[in-house]
Amino acid sequence: MTVRVGVLGVGNIGQDHIRRLSRVLCGASVVALSDIDSARASTVAGGVTGARVFDTGQELIRADDVEAVLVASWGPTHADFVLAAIEMGKSVFCEKPLAPTIAACLHIVDAEVAYGRRLVQVGFMRRYDDGYRAMKTAITSGALGTPLLIHCAHRNASVPPNVTSDMLITDSAIHEIDLVRWLLDEEIVAARVLKPRRSGRVGELQDPQLVILETVTGVVVDVEVFVNCGYGYDIRCEIVGESASVSLDDPSGVILRRDGQRAGRVPGDWRERFARAYDAELQAWLDSVAASTVTGPSAWDGYAATAVADACLTALESGERAAVQLAARPALYG
Ligand code: ISE
């Protein structure tokens, strides 16, 4: 079966997903596009056989030939598009964040619960990374014993000058927030954010930050977020259990030994580092749409990640420990 997909937002990540849907994965055809920048939408559509351009996202979502919707537009536009897709009973893949505010995320959760079946998958692609999946197996198989601590680092080579201190949490650490919930299968209950000495290369930005999370069973997680580390995209994670530890391997794959040196490549950015995870994530979405059952990260996961990020922002501002306030989880989300 071929799923006819409409794509909202054709910036970098939108174009990357279109390439994937059209040329890498099985079972999709991109039939519609829309973007706030209509000239960009037309240019991109020129390279996608059979894709129509719509003036607005809402029109695209209502179009009869669009079976499923992929939202890759600017974060604050996500909620309206996802809600419109739910209203039409169409499956929707939404890039993170599901929505920037807790209220908007809860609105989506309520709408999906009222619809009565899951339609939403959120783009937390790291859950599809082979390394993180092997780490989860190490937990669920009992090989680690009870998890006690998780150490993470999230380093970007650089970020554009418009990135704010809050975005180290809402744009970057949100991935670790989601991963910790998924790896441990438990909620995060509190956050603190330490502000180390600031890098002298980045003006007023509070970079790096050290985010400390506590889960409901008492696992403590530290996440170093450093978005102008200068040398590449470096993602690390180690889980320490009662009887063993497990950590992500070096992603370079090959090591070059030359002139008395031993070197491997550090990925340039997340598109390179998580290329296979993005492929697997979207293939899983297409397969689930074809089977009328969405299985990936849910609207509830999107809501919970935003709620934890919100507590981190409170902690960043206050310097104190901030509790995470979560609503009761609807039965739809298990
Ligand atoms: C970026 O927006 C992403 O979503 C990447 O996955 C993340 O690792 C990076 O830090 C963000 O800036």
XYZ file of C-alpha atoms and ligand atoms in Angstrom:
346
model
C 0.000 0.000 0.000
C 1.204 3.528 -0.762
C 0.386 6.250 1.753
C -0.345 9.629 0.132
C 1.423 12.171 2.331
C 1.023 15.956 2.518
C 4.023 17.849 3.939
C 3.605 21.116 5.857
C 6.788 23.154 6.043
C 9.538 22.620 3.481
C 12.553 24.106 5.246
C 15.616 21.936 5.931
C 13.965 19.147 7.862
C 10.835 19.207 5.646
C 12.963 18.799 2.512
C 14.967 16.053 4.153
C 11.762 14.161 4.981
C 10.462 14.648 1.419
C 13.692 13.147 0.065
C 13.301 10.230 2.448
C 9.634 9.633 1.615
C 10.257 9.896 -2.134
C 13.597 8.188 -2.577
C 14.625 6.133 0.456
C 11.591 4.538 2.095
C 8.903 2.132 0.892
C 5.197 2.830 0.745
C 4.908 6.625 0.455
C 4.134 9.170 -2.166
C 4.342 12.913 -1.462
C 1.218 14.371 -3.096
C 0.990 17.821 -1.497
C 3.175 20.547 -0.031
C 2.611 23.836 1.713
C 4.905 26.420 3.272
C 4.561 29.941 4.653
C 7.046 30.845 1.911
C 5.022 29.964 -1.202
C 7.957 30.508 -3.562
C 9.979 27.968 -1.603
C 7.043 25.515 -1.700
C 6.849 25.848 -5.506
C 10.589 25.362 -5.907
C 10.575 22.231 -3.767
C 7.457 20.882 -5.521
C 9.323 21.239 -8.826
C 11.531 18.350 -7.723
C 8.716 16.081 -6.489
C 6.730 14.391 -9.255
C 2.992 14.732 -8.762
C 3.081 17.045 -5.719
C 0.569 19.926 -5.632
C 1.251 23.141 -3.720
C -1.442 24.425 -1.347
C -1.697 28.068 -0.227
C -2.420 27.110 3.369
C -1.722 24.150 5.589
C -5.392 23.898 6.522
C -6.399 23.426 2.861
C -3.747 20.754 2.444
C -5.009 18.860 5.494
C -8.598 18.911 4.162
C -7.618 17.733 0.642
C -9.241 14.397 -0.246
C -6.106 12.898 -1.781
C -3.989 13.605 1.332
C -4.213 10.513 3.547
C -1.606 11.428 6.142
C 0.093 14.655 7.167
C 3.702 15.396 8.051
C 4.193 18.621 10.036
C 7.675 20.124 9.731
C 6.766 23.795 9.997
C 7.790 26.290 12.692
C 7.061 24.973 16.241
C 4.328 27.493 17.184
C 2.255 26.415 14.126
C 2.270 22.708 15.032
C -0.748 22.570 17.336
C -3.249 24.042 14.858
C -2.109 21.677 12.120
C -2.151 18.605 14.366
C -5.613 19.508 15.685
C -6.919 19.966 12.137
C -5.534 16.548 11.140
C -7.199 14.902 14.149
C -10.479 16.603 13.237
C -10.206 15.058 9.761
C -9.301 11.652 11.264
C -5.933 11.685 9.452
C -2.680 10.294 10.834
C -0.160 13.003 11.526
C 3.578 12.907 12.080
C 4.672 16.054 13.920
C 8.280 17.149 14.301
C 9.253 18.059 17.863
C 8.066 19.961 19.765
C 4.479 18.727 19.571
C 3.678 22.284 20.687
C 5.691 24.867 22.610
C 3.207 25.221 25.504
C 1.808 22.702 27.946
C -1.728 23.977 27.323
C -1.454 23.448 23.562
C -0.047 19.925 24.051
C -2.890 19.027 26.419
C -5.379 20.356 23.911
C -3.989 17.882 21.352
C -4.062 15.026 23.889
C -7.703 15.837 24.709
C -8.649 15.998 21.017
C -7.013 12.643 20.307
C -8.660 11.033 23.325
C -12.030 12.396 22.160
C -11.353 10.941 18.693
C -10.807 7.594 20.433
C -7.731 6.272 18.636
C -4.105 7.339 18.284
C -3.386 9.415 15.178
C -0.328 11.404 16.276
C 3.355 10.428 16.193
C 5.936 12.924 17.480
C 9.368 13.173 15.834
C 11.588 11.942 18.643
C 13.835 10.090 16.190
C 16.475 9.029 18.685
C 14.175 6.238 19.885
C 14.926 4.596 16.508
C 18.722 4.829 16.821
C 20.368 1.382 16.996
C 22.580 2.436 19.902
C 19.782 3.755 22.083
C 17.657 0.712 21.246
C 20.468 -1.584 22.378
C 20.717 0.417 25.602
C 17.003 -0.066 26.202
C 17.400 -3.797 25.643
C 20.227 -3.817 28.197
C 17.726 -2.426 30.717
C 14.718 -4.572 29.842
C 16.776 -7.800 29.643
C 18.002 -7.228 33.187
C 21.665 -7.118 32.054
C 22.249 -3.807 33.844
C 20.416 -4.531 37.056
C 18.361 -1.643 38.377
C 19.302 1.634 36.633
C 20.703 4.205 39.061
C 22.249 7.040 37.046
C 22.349 8.319 33.472
C 25.090 10.600 32.141
C 24.447 12.415 28.859
C 26.187 15.011 26.732
C 24.517 16.886 23.889
C 27.017 19.013 21.989
C 26.414 20.895 18.743
C 29.323 22.341 16.781
C 27.539 25.711 16.701
C 24.071 27.220 16.558
C 22.772 30.327 14.763
C 23.088 33.635 16.630
C 19.305 33.851 17.231
C 19.367 30.814 19.557
C 18.449 31.770 23.125
C 19.481 30.190 26.440
C 15.973 28.686 26.791
C 16.408 26.884 23.463
C 19.264 24.783 24.811
C 16.454 23.093 26.728
C 13.430 23.348 24.403
C 15.315 22.547 21.192
C 18.216 20.354 22.337
C 17.842 18.781 25.814
C 14.229 17.902 24.940
C 15.658 14.867 23.107
C 17.335 13.577 26.282
C 14.152 14.328 28.241
C 12.208 12.086 25.876
C 14.902 9.398 25.835
C 15.113 9.143 29.595
C 11.336 8.645 29.861
C 11.457 6.032 27.090
C 14.588 4.196 28.238
C 13.418 3.902 31.833
C 9.694 3.737 31.097
C 8.975 6.147 33.935
C 8.220 9.822 34.371
C 10.584 12.636 35.324
C 9.454 14.404 38.486
C 11.894 17.286 38.999
C 14.630 19.317 37.317
C 17.515 21.571 38.204
C 19.730 23.502 35.813
C 23.275 24.533 36.714
C 24.943 27.358 34.843
C 28.643 26.646 34.409
C 31.127 29.302 33.363
C 29.925 30.572 29.977
C 31.879 29.957 26.806
C 33.589 33.169 25.778
C 32.690 32.496 22.115
C 28.933 33.041 22.364
C 28.057 36.463 23.785
C 25.258 36.435 26.376
C 24.089 32.885 25.703
C 24.189 30.621 28.772
C 26.202 27.918 27.051
C 26.918 25.284 28.366
C 24.179 24.244 30.811
C 23.995 21.210 33.085
C 20.456 19.859 33.342
C 19.781 17.486 36.240
C 16.619 15.397 36.167
C 15.101 13.109 38.811
C 12.743 10.291 37.898
C 9.891 8.921 39.958
C 12.006 5.970 41.213
C 14.962 8.223 42.071
C 17.218 7.747 39.035
C 19.337 10.896 38.624
C 20.225 12.050 35.113
C 22.781 14.685 34.184
C 22.729 16.242 30.717
C 25.514 18.525 29.603
C 24.128 20.747 26.833
C 26.812 22.671 24.974
C 25.639 24.001 21.625
C 28.778 25.804 20.511
C 31.416 23.202 21.317
C 33.175 24.022 18.059
C 34.292 20.586 16.921
C 31.194 18.670 15.783
C 27.938 17.062 16.890
C 28.835 14.864 19.837
C 26.095 12.850 21.544
C 26.943 10.678 24.541
C 24.943 8.568 26.918
C 25.838 6.107 29.658
C 23.413 4.293 31.924
C 24.865 3.031 35.188
C 22.987 0.129 36.729
C 23.438 -1.864 39.946
C 25.533 -4.501 38.195
C 26.758 -3.064 34.882
C 26.895 0.045 32.726
C 26.043 0.548 29.065
C 27.026 3.432 26.836
C 26.675 4.586 23.242
C 29.563 3.513 21.038
C 31.581 5.919 18.927
C 29.401 6.538 15.826
C 32.318 7.004 13.420
C 32.334 3.345 12.379
C 35.936 3.375 11.149
C 39.169 4.535 12.718
C 42.004 5.868 10.566
C 45.505 5.163 11.870
C 48.074 7.364 10.172
C 51.254 9.242 10.965
C 51.232 8.036 14.560
C 47.618 9.254 15.041
C 44.337 7.376 15.475
C 41.245 9.283 14.295
C 37.517 8.828 13.596
C 35.031 11.314 12.229
C 32.813 13.368 14.541
C 29.441 13.914 12.772
C 28.751 17.442 11.566
C 25.176 17.627 12.818
C 22.137 15.611 13.831
C 21.096 14.905 10.232
C 24.337 12.990 9.743
C 24.484 11.418 13.207
C 20.871 10.225 13.219
C 20.337 9.627 9.473
C 19.440 5.960 9.959
C 17.227 6.765 12.926
C 15.272 9.304 10.846
C 14.810 6.670 8.126
C 13.639 4.049 10.613
C 11.326 6.494 12.370
C 9.513 7.530 9.185
C 9.362 3.974 7.833
C 7.758 2.874 11.108
C 5.269 5.737 10.785
C 4.356 4.797 7.204
C 3.934 1.136 8.149
C 1.724 2.062 11.084
C -0.396 4.433 8.981
C -0.896 1.653 6.435
C -2.004 -0.609 9.297
C -4.236 2.118 10.828
C -2.377 1.993 14.133
C 0.168 4.550 15.308
C 2.880 3.097 17.525
C 5.730 5.657 17.783
C 6.195 8.469 20.327
C 2.706 9.648 21.211
C 0.966 12.955 21.825
C 1.285 12.078 25.520
C 5.068 11.758 25.095
C 5.082 15.132 23.331
C 3.098 16.652 26.185
C 5.274 15.093 28.912
C 8.488 16.292 27.211
C 7.138 19.829 27.008
C 6.046 19.677 30.673
C 9.551 18.582 31.769
C 11.170 21.223 29.539
C 8.917 23.802 31.182
C 10.154 22.743 34.638
C 13.740 23.028 33.346
C 13.036 26.593 32.194
C 11.661 27.440 35.641
C 14.799 25.937 37.198
C 17.078 27.790 34.771
C 15.445 31.057 35.776
C 15.263 30.429 39.544
C 18.399 28.376 40.122
C 16.195 26.097 42.293
C 14.811 22.570 41.931
C 11.520 22.699 40.023
C 8.881 19.971 40.280
C 7.276 18.657 37.092
C 3.464 18.875 37.138
C 1.888 16.189 34.978
C -1.822 15.689 34.286
C -3.330 12.220 34.776
C -2.407 9.982 31.845
C -5.458 8.982 29.753
C -5.989 5.236 29.207
C -5.413 5.718 25.461
C -1.691 6.077 26.227
C -1.313 2.842 28.190
C 18.135 20.611 16.652
O 17.060 21.473 16.468
C 17.639 19.230 16.747
O 16.480 18.929 16.794
C 18.684 18.242 16.981
O 18.178 16.952 17.002
C 19.331 18.581 18.289
O 20.291 17.632 18.626
C 19.981 19.948 18.198
O 20.617 20.264 19.397
C 18.902 20.972 17.902
O 19.500 22.239 17.765
